[in-house]
mmCIF file of C-alpha atoms in Angstrom:
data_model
loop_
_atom_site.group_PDB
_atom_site.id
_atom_site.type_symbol
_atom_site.label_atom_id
_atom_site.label_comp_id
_atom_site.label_asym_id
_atom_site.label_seq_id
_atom_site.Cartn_x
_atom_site.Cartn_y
_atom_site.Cartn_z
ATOM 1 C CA UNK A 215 111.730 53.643 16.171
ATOM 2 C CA UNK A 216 109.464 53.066 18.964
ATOM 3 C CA UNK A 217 107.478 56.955 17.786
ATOM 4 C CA UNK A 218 107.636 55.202 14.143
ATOM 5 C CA UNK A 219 105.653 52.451 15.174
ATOM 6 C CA UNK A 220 103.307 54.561 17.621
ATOM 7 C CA UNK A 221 102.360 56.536 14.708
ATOM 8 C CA UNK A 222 102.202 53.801 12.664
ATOM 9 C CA UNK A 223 99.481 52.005 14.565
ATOM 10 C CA UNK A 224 97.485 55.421 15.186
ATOM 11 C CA UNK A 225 97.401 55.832 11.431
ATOM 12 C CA UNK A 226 95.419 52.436 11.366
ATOM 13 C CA UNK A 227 93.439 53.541 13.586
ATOM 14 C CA UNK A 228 92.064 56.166 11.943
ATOM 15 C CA UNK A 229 91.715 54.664 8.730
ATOM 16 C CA UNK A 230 89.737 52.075 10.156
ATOM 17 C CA UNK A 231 87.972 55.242 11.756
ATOM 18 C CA UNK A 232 87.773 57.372 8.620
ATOM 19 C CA UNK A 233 86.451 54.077 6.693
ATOM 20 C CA UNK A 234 83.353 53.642 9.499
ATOM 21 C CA UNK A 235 82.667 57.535 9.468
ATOM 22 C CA UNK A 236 82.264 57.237 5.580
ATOM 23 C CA UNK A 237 80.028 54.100 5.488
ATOM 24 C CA UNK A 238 77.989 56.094 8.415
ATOM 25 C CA UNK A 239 78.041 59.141 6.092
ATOM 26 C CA UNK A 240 76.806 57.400 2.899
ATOM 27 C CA UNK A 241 73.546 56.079 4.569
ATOM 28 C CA UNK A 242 72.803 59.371 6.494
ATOM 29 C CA UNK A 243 69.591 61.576 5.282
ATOM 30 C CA UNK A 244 69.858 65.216 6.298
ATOM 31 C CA UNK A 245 66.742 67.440 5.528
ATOM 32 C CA UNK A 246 66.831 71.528 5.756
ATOM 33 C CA UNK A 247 63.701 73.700 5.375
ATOM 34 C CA UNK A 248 62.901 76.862 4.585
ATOM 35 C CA UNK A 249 60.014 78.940 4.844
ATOM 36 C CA UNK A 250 58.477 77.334 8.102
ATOM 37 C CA UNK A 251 58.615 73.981 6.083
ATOM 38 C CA UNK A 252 56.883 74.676 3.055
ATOM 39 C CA UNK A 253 60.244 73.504 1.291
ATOM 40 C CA UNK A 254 62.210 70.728 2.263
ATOM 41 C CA UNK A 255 65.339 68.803 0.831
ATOM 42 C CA UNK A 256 66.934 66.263 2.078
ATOM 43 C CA UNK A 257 70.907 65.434 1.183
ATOM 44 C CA UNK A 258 72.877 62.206 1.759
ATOM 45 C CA UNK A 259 75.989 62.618 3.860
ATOM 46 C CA UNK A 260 77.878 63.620 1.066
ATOM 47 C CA UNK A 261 75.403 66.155 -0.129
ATOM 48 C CA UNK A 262 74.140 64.976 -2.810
ATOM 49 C CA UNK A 263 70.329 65.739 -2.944
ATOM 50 C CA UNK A 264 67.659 63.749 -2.406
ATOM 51 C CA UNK A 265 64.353 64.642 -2.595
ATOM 52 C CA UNK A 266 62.865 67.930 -2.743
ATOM 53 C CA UNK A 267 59.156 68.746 -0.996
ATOM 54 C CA UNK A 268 56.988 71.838 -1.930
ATOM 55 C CA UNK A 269 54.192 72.776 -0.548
ATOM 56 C CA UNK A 270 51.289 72.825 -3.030
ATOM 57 C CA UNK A 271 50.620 76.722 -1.991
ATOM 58 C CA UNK A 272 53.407 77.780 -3.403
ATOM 59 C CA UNK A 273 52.947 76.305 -6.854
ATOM 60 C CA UNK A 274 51.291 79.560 -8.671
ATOM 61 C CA UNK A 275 53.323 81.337 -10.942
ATOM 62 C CA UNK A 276 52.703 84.428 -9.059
ATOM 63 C CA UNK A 277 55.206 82.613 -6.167
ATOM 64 C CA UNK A 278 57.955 81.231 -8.593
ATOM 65 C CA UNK A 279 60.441 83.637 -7.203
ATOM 66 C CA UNK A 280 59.812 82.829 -3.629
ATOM 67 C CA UNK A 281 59.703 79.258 -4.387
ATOM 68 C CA UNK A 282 63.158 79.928 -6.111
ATOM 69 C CA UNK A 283 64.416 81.941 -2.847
ATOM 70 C CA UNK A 284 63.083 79.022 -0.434
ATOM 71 C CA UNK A 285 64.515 76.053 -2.735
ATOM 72 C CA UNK A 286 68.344 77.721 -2.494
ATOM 73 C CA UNK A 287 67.734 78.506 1.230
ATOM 74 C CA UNK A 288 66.378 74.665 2.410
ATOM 75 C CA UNK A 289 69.075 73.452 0.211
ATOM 76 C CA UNK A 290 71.714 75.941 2.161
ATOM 77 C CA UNK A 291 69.971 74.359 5.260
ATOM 78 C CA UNK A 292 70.372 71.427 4.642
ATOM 79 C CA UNK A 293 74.193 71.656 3.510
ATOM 80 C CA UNK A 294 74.836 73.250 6.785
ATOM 81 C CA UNK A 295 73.475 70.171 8.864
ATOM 82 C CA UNK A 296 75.953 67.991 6.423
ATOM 83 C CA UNK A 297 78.772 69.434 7.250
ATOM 84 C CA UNK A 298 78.181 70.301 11.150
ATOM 85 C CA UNK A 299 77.700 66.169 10.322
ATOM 86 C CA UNK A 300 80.809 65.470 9.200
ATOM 87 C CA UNK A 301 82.391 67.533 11.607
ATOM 88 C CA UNK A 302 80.968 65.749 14.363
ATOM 89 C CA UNK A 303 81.989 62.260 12.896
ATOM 90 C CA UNK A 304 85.373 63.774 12.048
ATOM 91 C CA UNK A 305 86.152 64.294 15.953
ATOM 92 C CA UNK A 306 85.099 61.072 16.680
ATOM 93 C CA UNK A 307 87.152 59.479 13.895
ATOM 94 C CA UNK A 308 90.443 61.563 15.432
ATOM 95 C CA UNK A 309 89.238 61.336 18.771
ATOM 96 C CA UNK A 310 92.253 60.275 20.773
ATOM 97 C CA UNK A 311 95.114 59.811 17.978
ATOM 98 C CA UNK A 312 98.006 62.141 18.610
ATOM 99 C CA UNK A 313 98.805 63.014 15.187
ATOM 100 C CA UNK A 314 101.739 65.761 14.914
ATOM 101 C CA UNK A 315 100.227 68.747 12.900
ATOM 102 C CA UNK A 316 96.443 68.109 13.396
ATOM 103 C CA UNK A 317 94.415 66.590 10.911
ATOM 104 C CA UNK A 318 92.911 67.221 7.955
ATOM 105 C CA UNK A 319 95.416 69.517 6.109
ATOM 106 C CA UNK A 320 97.282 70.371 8.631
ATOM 107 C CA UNK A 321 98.862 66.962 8.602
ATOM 108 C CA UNK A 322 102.612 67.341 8.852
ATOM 109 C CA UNK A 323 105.341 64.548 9.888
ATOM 110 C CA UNK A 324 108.494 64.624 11.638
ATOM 111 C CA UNK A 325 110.301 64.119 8.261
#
């Protein structure tokens, strides 16, 4: 019983720790570029975008493509940052539990 409890209480934990790492999440702004900077986006913590930032030089038609090619690449930037992010916070969320199994999927009880 005394393992039951243990886990117990390190399950609260990292709720409590999960629920901070969220809040933290929500309010971050990420940004990724692309072509030395002339495109920017920014994505919450969650990824949802942001804002987008184009360099006037690339608005001629003669650019769309490349403007098209820098747009997915800032964006894939940018996603990258997110979830190198989360990762971090995730750590620090587990950081210290001793949870059978690992977390997250990997979760697996004694029973």
């Amino acid at each position: 019983m005394k393992n039951l409890g243990n886990m117990l209480k390190q399950a609260q934990q990292m709720q409590t720790r999960m629920q901070e790492m969220q809040a933290k999440l929500e309010a971050a702004v990420v940004e990724g570029q692309a072509g030395a900077g002339m495109v920017k986006v920014q994505l919450s913590g969650k990824g949802d975008l942001k804002r987008v930032s184009i360099d006037p030089s690339l608005m001629s038609a003669d650019d769309r493509e490349v403007l098209e090619d820098l747009l997915v690449a800032a964006h894939a930037d940018a996603k990258q940052k997110v979830e190198a992010q989360m990762a971090e916070e995730m750590q620090k969320a587990t950081a210290g539990l001793n949870i059978p199994g690992g977390l997250p999927g990997g979760l697996k009880l004694p029973f």
